[in-house]
Amino acid sequence: MNSATFSSTFLRTGCLRKDGVNNLKADTRNAGKVFVKCYVNTKTQKAEKEVRLGVLGASGYTGSEIVRLLANHPHFGITLMTADRKAGQSIGSVFPHLVSQDLPKMVAIKDADFSDVDAVFCCLPHGTTQEIIKGLPKSLKIVDLSADFRLRDISEYEEWYGQAHSAPELQKEVVYGLTEILREEIKGARVVANPGCYPTSVQLPLVPLIKANLIESKNIIIDSKSGVSGAGRGAKEANLYTEIAEGIYSYGVTRHRHVPEIEQGLSDAANSKVTVSFTPHLMPMSRGMQSTIYVELAAGVNFKDLNQQLKLSYEDEEFVVVMEEGAVPRTHNTRGSNFCFINVFPDRIPGRAIIISVIDNLVKGASGQALQNLNLMMGFPENTGLLYQPLFP
């Protein structure tokens, strides 16, 4: 059986199959209600898709999240998946929640054939991606979810990542993929460096405020907390249940690798060097991220000015929501979705404000923003395949 049947009650009579064909059977015997029977194909129809995709590193958390999001994309179909340790296996055997997807088996990266691929999501570990991407066909559009191309200054990359940059010429053409801030540059890019999760949660609220000169670019303090999935799927002692549960773990204190990425984006906004104090924490939850940011207000500015500027900056943005005054963003608000929720609060210390920003670290902080970027690069509406509402509870 290649289809699943769902019965739902709608206020409007519309149900669209993934292949774009309406298939409705309405029963209006009950007054005031319309019962819609919708036949939805649960298999990914690779042959019908306009854009053929490769997912490199499909057996990791960000790779599997890409696959999940693409299941509802009308234009993108996966024709290649790699996973060295899981080569020869199906995606359903590695991630049973994706068992309904009719996808090619995963292969080792050395055996990958890119002749049937138009674009690539690269979900490989940091430090391994530069060599692989520079060897890919020049015809491919690429979104890299690793940190290997996020820093424009290759000497800074070497300082923070402890190894020389192996693709300095390619680095010159890479566009940083913070979608809401660099949308026009992303549209024309061949290679996009997808932002890190922490930098996304921090830059979305701070960049508009710095550009508007509403906050000082000094004395910015960032306290960020992430679900354990942000540490990747590899087996690590520090990520065992008994190490993580019932506690909070601060890591990368003073030297976390996202610091130069955050400072690069804020410095661009300020047109001068910005240095921040940033400490991340691992939380006993699977996904979600919150950044609590403490800022100094510019002269004559109050916290309401910050809130109004953020609302103005993001009034036409689908995925960035500035909440009403007093509402506290929670990681539950964004779980499973591509949203970023933001709000500003007055600090009890005069002249300062507190900004809270929450995202799902695997969606807006990784795979969702990557899909948003590739949509732009391929000329499709950037919300395509991303209209998942947050999952609660």
PDB file of C-alpha atoms in Angstrom, residues 57-294:
ATOM      1  CA  GLY A  57      26.534  12.783   6.391  1.00  0.00           C
ATOM      2  CA  ALA A  58      22.923  11.603   6.460  1.00  0.00           C
ATOM      3  CA  SER A  59      23.387   9.429   9.559  1.00  0.00           C
ATOM      4  CA  GLY A  60      23.934  12.385  11.902  1.00  0.00           C
ATOM      5  CA  TYR A  61      21.317  14.511  13.626  1.00  0.00           C
ATOM      6  CA  THR A  62      21.459  17.398  11.150  1.00  0.00           C
ATOM      7  CA  GLY A  63      21.445  14.978   8.193  1.00  0.00           C
ATOM      8  CA  SER A  64      18.391  13.138   9.465  1.00  0.00           C
ATOM      9  CA  GLU A  65      16.649  16.441  10.146  1.00  0.00           C
ATOM     10  CA  ILE A  66      17.286  17.473   6.533  1.00  0.00           C
ATOM     11  CA  VAL A  67      15.646  14.221   5.391  1.00  0.00           C
ATOM     12  CA  ARG A  68      12.648  14.819   7.670  1.00  0.00           C
ATOM     13  CA  LEU A  69      12.120  18.355   6.385  1.00  0.00           C
ATOM     14  CA  LEU A  70      12.505  17.331   2.739  1.00  0.00           C
ATOM     15  CA  ALA A  71       9.719  14.769   3.060  1.00  0.00           C
ATOM     16  CA  ASN A  72       7.217  17.604   2.502  1.00  0.00           C
ATOM     17  CA  HIS A  73       9.196  19.587  -0.066  1.00  0.00           C
ATOM     18  CA  PRO A  74       7.455  19.655  -3.458  1.00  0.00           C
ATOM     19  CA  HIS A  75      10.575  20.465  -5.499  1.00  0.00           C
ATOM     20  CA  PHE A  76      13.544  18.804  -3.770  1.00  0.00           C
ATOM     21  CA  GLY A  77      14.152  15.061  -3.962  1.00  0.00           C
ATOM     22  CA  ILE A  78      17.068  13.108  -2.478  1.00  0.00           C
ATOM     23  CA  THR A  79      19.044  11.021  -4.961  1.00  0.00           C
ATOM     24  CA  LEU A  80      22.236  10.515  -2.940  1.00  0.00           C
ATOM     25  CA  MET A  81      23.006   9.994   0.747  1.00  0.00           C
ATOM     26  CA  THR A  82      26.388   9.279   2.294  1.00  0.00           C
ATOM     27  CA  ALA A  83      27.345   7.898   5.695  1.00  0.00           C
ATOM     28  CA  ASP A  84      30.701   6.161   5.964  1.00  0.00           C
ATOM     29  CA  ARG A  85      29.950   4.190   9.135  1.00  0.00           C
ATOM     30  CA  LYS A  86      26.445   3.276   7.927  1.00  0.00           C
ATOM     31  CA  ALA A  87      27.293   2.630   4.258  1.00  0.00           C
ATOM     32  CA  GLY A  88      24.957   0.115   2.655  1.00  0.00           C
ATOM     33  CA  GLN A  89      22.140   0.751   5.127  1.00  0.00           C
ATOM     34  CA  SER A  90      18.778   2.385   4.509  1.00  0.00           C
ATOM     35  CA  ILE A  91      17.808   5.591   6.277  1.00  0.00           C
ATOM     36  CA  GLY A  92      14.923   3.727   7.956  1.00  0.00           C
ATOM     37  CA  SER A  93      17.285   1.198   9.548  1.00  0.00           C
ATOM     38  CA  VAL A  94      19.351   4.015  11.080  1.00  0.00           C
ATOM     39  CA  PHE A  95      16.442   6.339  11.907  1.00  0.00           C
ATOM     40  CA  PRO A  96      13.215   4.297  12.213  1.00  0.00           C
ATOM     41  CA  HIS A  97      11.102   7.474  12.309  1.00  0.00           C
ATOM     42  CA  LEU A  98      12.055   7.948   8.620  1.00  0.00           C
ATOM     43  CA  VAL A  99      11.173   4.403   7.546  1.00  0.00           C
ATOM     44  CA  SER A 100       8.328   5.612   5.296  1.00  0.00           C
ATOM     45  CA  GLN A 101      10.730   7.522   3.046  1.00  0.00           C
ATOM     46  CA  ASP A 102      11.604   5.779  -0.224  1.00  0.00           C
ATOM     47  CA  LEU A 103      15.239   6.861  -0.485  1.00  0.00           C
ATOM     48  CA  PRO A 104      18.499   5.439  -1.852  1.00  0.00           C
ATOM     49  CA  LYS A 105      20.726   3.493   0.504  1.00  0.00           C
ATOM     50  CA  MET A 106      23.577   5.370   2.080  1.00  0.00           C
ATOM     51  CA  VAL A 107      27.043   4.981   0.566  1.00  0.00           C
ATOM     52  CA  ALA A 108      30.558   5.887   1.657  1.00  0.00           C
ATOM     53  CA  ILE A 109      31.637   9.337   0.539  1.00  0.00           C
ATOM     54  CA  LYS A 110      34.414   7.829  -1.599  1.00  0.00           C
ATOM     55  CA  ASP A 111      31.783   5.889  -3.561  1.00  0.00           C
ATOM     56  CA  ALA A 112      29.412   8.817  -4.083  1.00  0.00           C
ATOM     57  CA  ASP A 113      28.302   9.504  -7.658  1.00  0.00           C
ATOM     58  CA  PHE A 114      27.327  13.151  -8.195  1.00  0.00           C
ATOM     59  CA  SER A 115      26.186  12.763 -11.792  1.00  0.00           C
ATOM     60  CA  ASP A 116      22.541  12.677 -10.665  1.00  0.00           C
ATOM     61  CA  VAL A 117      22.808  15.562  -8.187  1.00  0.00           C
ATOM     62  CA  ASP A 118      22.063  19.301  -8.555  1.00  0.00           C
ATOM     63  CA  ALA A 119      22.715  20.505  -5.012  1.00  0.00           C
ATOM     64  CA  VAL A 120      24.241  19.211  -1.799  1.00  0.00           C
ATOM     65  CA  PHE A 121      23.650  19.574   1.924  1.00  0.00           C
ATOM     66  CA  CYS A 122      26.971  18.846   3.601  1.00  0.00           C
ATOM     67  CA  CYS A 123      26.373  17.601   7.152  1.00  0.00           C
ATOM     68  CA  LEU A 124      29.863  16.249   7.811  1.00  0.00           C
ATOM     69  CA  PRO A 125      31.944  16.850  10.968  1.00  0.00           C
ATOM     70  CA  HIS A 126      34.011  19.995  11.371  1.00  0.00           C
ATOM     71  CA  GLY A 127      37.514  19.696   9.984  1.00  0.00           C
ATOM     72  CA  THR A 128      36.626  17.177   7.281  1.00  0.00           C
ATOM     73  CA  THR A 129      34.450  19.291   5.022  1.00  0.00           C
ATOM     74  CA  GLN A 130      36.898  21.640   3.284  1.00  0.00           C
ATOM     75  CA  GLU A 131      38.699  18.885   1.384  1.00  0.00           C
ATOM     76  CA  ILE A 132      35.448  17.231   0.343  1.00  0.00           C
ATOM     77  CA  ILE A 133      33.659  20.368  -0.820  1.00  0.00           C
ATOM     78  CA  LYS A 134      36.582  21.686  -2.837  1.00  0.00           C
ATOM     79  CA  GLY A 135      36.595  18.360  -4.705  1.00  0.00           C
ATOM     80  CA  LEU A 136      32.894  18.455  -5.629  1.00  0.00           C
ATOM     81  CA  PRO A 137      31.739  19.323  -9.165  1.00  0.00           C
ATOM     82  CA  LYS A 138      31.642  23.097  -9.725  1.00  0.00           C
ATOM     83  CA  SER A 139      28.103  22.805 -11.070  1.00  0.00           C
ATOM     84  CA  LEU A 140      26.668  21.930  -7.649  1.00  0.00           C
ATOM     85  CA  LYS A 141      24.984  24.357  -5.284  1.00  0.00           C
ATOM     86  CA  ILE A 142      26.237  23.621  -1.765  1.00  0.00           C
ATOM     87  CA  VAL A 143      25.034  24.420   1.742  1.00  0.00           C
ATOM     88  CA  ASP A 144      27.624  23.412   4.324  1.00  0.00           C
ATOM     89  CA  LEU A 145      26.345  22.837   7.854  1.00  0.00           C
ATOM     90  CA  SER A 146      29.808  22.423   9.386  1.00  0.00           C
ATOM     91  CA  ALA A 147      31.936  25.291  10.719  1.00  0.00           C
ATOM     92  CA  ASP A 148      34.611  24.873   8.048  1.00  0.00           C
ATOM     93  CA  PHE A 149      33.660  27.892   5.933  1.00  0.00           C
ATOM     94  CA  ARG A 150      31.972  30.229   8.426  1.00  0.00           C
ATOM     95  CA  LEU A 151      35.026  32.355   9.225  1.00  0.00           C
ATOM     96  CA  ARG A 152      36.210  34.619   6.406  1.00  0.00           C
ATOM     97  CA  ASP A 153      39.657  35.044   7.946  1.00  0.00           C
ATOM     98  CA  ILE A 154      41.468  31.744   7.401  1.00  0.00           C
ATOM     99  CA  SER A 155      44.081  32.611  10.051  1.00  0.00           C
ATOM    100  CA  GLU A 156      41.269  32.990  12.563  1.00  0.00           C
ATOM    101  CA  TYR A 157      39.969  29.581  11.511  1.00  0.00           C
ATOM    102  CA  GLU A 158      43.394  28.077  12.203  1.00  0.00           C
ATOM    103  CA  GLU A 159      43.576  29.780  15.599  1.00  0.00           C
ATOM    104  CA  TRP A 160      40.188  28.525  16.801  1.00  0.00           C
ATOM    105  CA  TYR A 161      40.042  25.131  15.102  1.00  0.00           C
ATOM    106  CA  GLY A 162      43.682  24.140  15.499  1.00  0.00           C
ATOM    107  CA  GLN A 163      44.371  23.267  11.863  1.00  0.00           C
ATOM    108  CA  ALA A 164      45.213  25.060   8.648  1.00  0.00           C
ATOM    109  CA  HIS A 165      42.400  25.920   6.257  1.00  0.00           C
ATOM    110  CA  SER A 166      42.643  23.518   3.323  1.00  0.00           C
ATOM    111  CA  ALA A 167      40.475  25.441   0.827  1.00  0.00           C
ATOM    112  CA  PRO A 168      41.459  29.126   1.097  1.00  0.00           C
ATOM    113  CA  GLU A 169      40.550  29.922  -2.529  1.00  0.00           C
ATOM    114  CA  LEU A 170      37.086  28.449  -2.121  1.00  0.00           C
ATOM    115  CA  GLN A 171      36.606  30.387   1.124  1.00  0.00           C
ATOM    116  CA  LYS A 172      36.695  33.631  -0.892  1.00  0.00           C
ATOM    117  CA  GLU A 173      33.468  32.783  -2.743  1.00  0.00           C
ATOM    118  CA  VAL A 174      31.530  31.413   0.243  1.00  0.00           C
ATOM    119  CA  VAL A 175      28.545  33.424   1.516  1.00  0.00           C
ATOM    120  CA  TYR A 176      27.614  33.291   5.197  1.00  0.00           C
ATOM    121  CA  GLY A 177      24.035  32.022   5.431  1.00  0.00           C
ATOM    122  CA  LEU A 178      22.231  34.007   8.121  1.00  0.00           C
ATOM    123  CA  THR A 179      19.112  34.133   5.998  1.00  0.00           C
ATOM    124  CA  GLU A 180      17.188  37.116   7.351  1.00  0.00           C
ATOM    125  CA  ILE A 181      20.309  39.304   7.377  1.00  0.00           C
ATOM    126  CA  LEU A 182      22.085  38.265   4.145  1.00  0.00           C
ATOM    127  CA  ARG A 183      19.199  37.136   1.943  1.00  0.00           C
ATOM    128  CA  GLU A 184      20.278  38.908  -1.265  1.00  0.00           C
ATOM    129  CA  GLU A 185      23.852  37.619  -1.083  1.00  0.00           C
ATOM    130  CA  ILE A 186      22.595  34.070  -0.475  1.00  0.00           C
ATOM    131  CA  LYS A 187      20.375  34.132  -3.581  1.00  0.00           C
ATOM    132  CA  GLY A 188      23.371  34.395  -5.884  1.00  0.00           C
ATOM    133  CA  ALA A 189      25.754  32.120  -3.992  1.00  0.00           C
ATOM    134  CA  ARG A 190      27.142  28.777  -5.123  1.00  0.00           C
ATOM    135  CA  VAL A 191      28.439  27.812  -1.669  1.00  0.00           C
ATOM    136  CA  VAL A 192      26.783  28.910   1.567  1.00  0.00           C
ATOM    137  CA  ALA A 193      28.230  28.423   5.040  1.00  0.00           C
ATOM    138  CA  ASN A 194      25.230  27.685   7.236  1.00  0.00           C
ATOM    139  CA  PRO A 195      25.534  29.506  10.601  1.00  0.00           C
ATOM    140  CA  GLY A 196      26.064  27.721  13.881  1.00  0.00           C
ATOM    141  CA  CYS A 197      23.139  27.323  16.250  1.00  0.00           C
ATOM    142  CA  TYR A 198      24.444  29.640  18.976  1.00  0.00           C
ATOM    143  CA  PRO A 199      25.445  32.368  16.480  1.00  0.00           C
ATOM    144  CA  THR A 200      21.977  32.215  14.900  1.00  0.00           C
ATOM    145  CA  SER A 201      20.213  32.685  18.228  1.00  0.00           C
ATOM    146  CA  VAL A 202      22.549  35.563  19.127  1.00  0.00           C
ATOM    147  CA  GLN A 203      22.888  37.458  15.853  1.00  0.00           C
ATOM    148  CA  LEU A 204      19.199  37.563  14.934  1.00  0.00           C
ATOM    149  CA  PRO A 205      18.358  39.843  17.884  1.00  0.00           C
ATOM    150  CA  LEU A 206      21.657  41.741  18.111  1.00  0.00           C
ATOM    151  CA  VAL A 207      22.478  42.624  14.486  1.00  0.00           C
ATOM    152  CA  PRO A 208      19.448  44.935  13.927  1.00  0.00           C
ATOM    153  CA  LEU A 209      20.017  46.644  17.278  1.00  0.00           C
ATOM    154  CA  ILE A 210      23.697  47.273  16.621  1.00  0.00           C
ATOM    155  CA  LYS A 211      22.981  48.546  13.103  1.00  0.00           C
ATOM    156  CA  ALA A 212      20.413  50.979  14.548  1.00  0.00           C
ATOM    157  CA  ASN A 213      22.923  52.169  17.182  1.00  0.00           C
ATOM    158  CA  LEU A 214      20.468  51.352  19.972  1.00  0.00           C
ATOM    159  CA  ILE A 215      22.931  49.327  22.052  1.00  0.00           C
ATOM    160  CA  GLU A 216      26.594  49.658  22.841  1.00  0.00           C
ATOM    161  CA  SER A 217      28.834  47.184  21.072  1.00  0.00           C
ATOM    162  CA  LYS A 218      30.856  46.732  24.264  1.00  0.00           C
ATOM    163  CA  ASN A 219      30.015  44.791  27.425  1.00  0.00           C
ATOM    164  CA  ILE A 220      27.740  42.292  25.649  1.00  0.00           C
ATOM    165  CA  ILE A 221      27.278  39.204  27.814  1.00  0.00           C
ATOM    166  CA  ILE A 222      25.752  36.068  26.290  1.00  0.00           C
ATOM    167  CA  ASP A 223      24.547  33.114  28.352  1.00  0.00           C
ATOM    168  CA  SER A 224      23.424  30.300  26.033  1.00  0.00           C
ATOM    169  CA  LYS A 225      21.958  26.868  26.704  1.00  0.00           C
ATOM    170  CA  SER A 226      21.495  23.998  24.255  1.00  0.00           C
ATOM    171  CA  GLY A 227      19.919  20.583  24.052  1.00  0.00           C
ATOM    172  CA  VAL A 228      22.332  17.649  23.890  1.00  0.00           C
ATOM    173  CA  SER A 229      21.704  17.045  20.172  1.00  0.00           C
ATOM    174  CA  GLY A 230      23.843  20.131  19.565  1.00  0.00           C
ATOM    175  CA  ALA A 231      26.876  18.056  20.536  1.00  0.00           C
ATOM    176  CA  GLY A 232      26.297  15.639  17.647  1.00  0.00           C
ATOM    177  CA  ARG A 233      25.501  11.939  17.474  1.00  0.00           C
ATOM    178  CA  GLY A 234      28.987  10.560  18.042  1.00  0.00           C
ATOM    179  CA  ALA A 235      29.566   8.439  21.153  1.00  0.00           C
ATOM    180  CA  LYS A 236      31.182  10.657  23.783  1.00  0.00           C
ATOM    181  CA  GLU A 237      31.532  10.037  27.486  1.00  0.00           C
ATOM    182  CA  ALA A 238      30.499  13.610  28.314  1.00  0.00           C
ATOM    183  CA  ASN A 239      27.174  13.071  26.511  1.00  0.00           C
ATOM    184  CA  LEU A 240      26.121   9.892  28.293  1.00  0.00           C
ATOM    185  CA  TYR A 241      22.766  10.046  30.048  1.00  0.00           C
ATOM    186  CA  THR A 242      24.327   9.776  33.493  1.00  0.00           C
ATOM    187  CA  GLU A 243      26.691  12.645  32.674  1.00  0.00           C
ATOM    188  CA  ILE A 244      23.964  14.965  31.360  1.00  0.00           C
ATOM    189  CA  ALA A 245      20.758  14.162  33.249  1.00  0.00           C
ATOM    190  CA  GLU A 246      19.737  16.222  36.281  1.00  0.00           C
ATOM    191  CA  GLY A 247      22.381  18.850  35.779  1.00  0.00           C
ATOM    192  CA  ILE A 248      23.798  21.694  33.702  1.00  0.00           C
ATOM    193  CA  TYR A 249      27.206  21.492  32.067  1.00  0.00           C
ATOM    194  CA  SER A 250      29.157  24.616  31.095  1.00  0.00           C
ATOM    195  CA  TYR A 251      31.675  23.934  28.359  1.00  0.00           C
ATOM    196  CA  GLY A 252      34.036  25.817  26.066  1.00  0.00           C
ATOM    197  CA  VAL A 253      34.332  28.451  28.778  1.00  0.00           C
ATOM    198  CA  THR A 254      36.150  31.507  27.318  1.00  0.00           C
ATOM    199  CA  ARG A 255      37.179  29.524  24.200  1.00  0.00           C
ATOM    200  CA  HIS A 256      34.084  28.168  22.497  1.00  0.00           C
ATOM    201  CA  ARG A 257      34.524  27.952  18.722  1.00  0.00           C
ATOM    202  CA  HIS A 258      31.364  29.925  18.015  1.00  0.00           C
ATOM    203  CA  VAL A 259      32.875  33.054  19.589  1.00  0.00           C
ATOM    204  CA  PRO A 260      34.709  34.243  16.444  1.00  0.00           C
ATOM    205  CA  GLU A 261      31.623  33.565  14.334  1.00  0.00           C
ATOM    206  CA  ILE A 262      29.451  35.668  16.643  1.00  0.00           C
ATOM    207  CA  GLU A 263      32.040  38.437  16.770  1.00  0.00           C
ATOM    208  CA  GLN A 264      32.448  38.397  12.973  1.00  0.00           C
ATOM    209  CA  GLY A 265      28.725  39.025  12.442  1.00  0.00           C
ATOM    210  CA  LEU A 266      28.412  41.671  15.147  1.00  0.00           C
ATOM    211  CA  SER A 267      31.565  43.432  13.951  1.00  0.00           C
ATOM    212  CA  ASP A 268      30.091  43.587  10.436  1.00  0.00           C
ATOM    213  CA  ALA A 269      26.959  45.197  11.872  1.00  0.00           C
ATOM    214  CA  ALA A 270      28.944  47.707  13.929  1.00  0.00           C
ATOM    215  CA  ASN A 271      31.600  48.419  11.257  1.00  0.00           C
ATOM    216  CA  SER A 272      34.146  48.026  14.035  1.00  0.00           C
ATOM    217  CA  LYS A 273      35.585  45.221  16.132  1.00  0.00           C
ATOM    218  CA  VAL A 274      33.118  43.750  18.634  1.00  0.00           C
ATOM    219  CA  THR A 275      34.219  41.447  21.448  1.00  0.00           C
ATOM    220  CA  VAL A 276      31.675  39.505  23.501  1.00  0.00           C
ATOM    221  CA  SER A 277      31.616  37.437  26.663  1.00  0.00           C
ATOM    222  CA  PHE A 278      30.021  34.104  25.719  1.00  0.00           C
ATOM    223  CA  THR A 279      29.427  30.959  27.781  1.00  0.00           C
ATOM    224  CA  PRO A 280      27.442  27.969  26.469  1.00  0.00           C
ATOM    225  CA  HIS A 281      25.792  25.280  28.598  1.00  0.00           C
ATOM    226  CA  LEU A 282      24.550  21.792  27.803  1.00  0.00           C
ATOM    227  CA  MET A 283      21.068  21.091  29.139  1.00  0.00           C
ATOM    228  CA  PRO A 284      19.373  17.738  29.883  1.00  0.00           C
ATOM    229  CA  MET A 285      16.990  17.985  26.927  1.00  0.00           C
ATOM    230  CA  SER A 286      17.243  16.551  23.430  1.00  0.00           C
ATOM    231  CA  ARG A 287      16.722  19.758  21.443  1.00  0.00           C
ATOM    232  CA  GLY A 288      16.150  23.452  21.930  1.00  0.00           C
ATOM    233  CA  MET A 289      18.313  26.519  22.529  1.00  0.00           C
ATOM    234  CA  GLN A 290      18.028  29.717  24.536  1.00  0.00           C
ATOM    235  CA  SER A 291      20.377  32.676  24.513  1.00  0.00           C
ATOM    236  CA  THR A 292      19.959  35.216  27.285  1.00  0.00           C
ATOM    237  CA  ILE A 293      21.847  38.350  26.273  1.00  0.00           C
ATOM    238  CA  TYR A 294      22.729  41.287  28.521  1.00  0.00           C
TER     239      TYR A 294
END
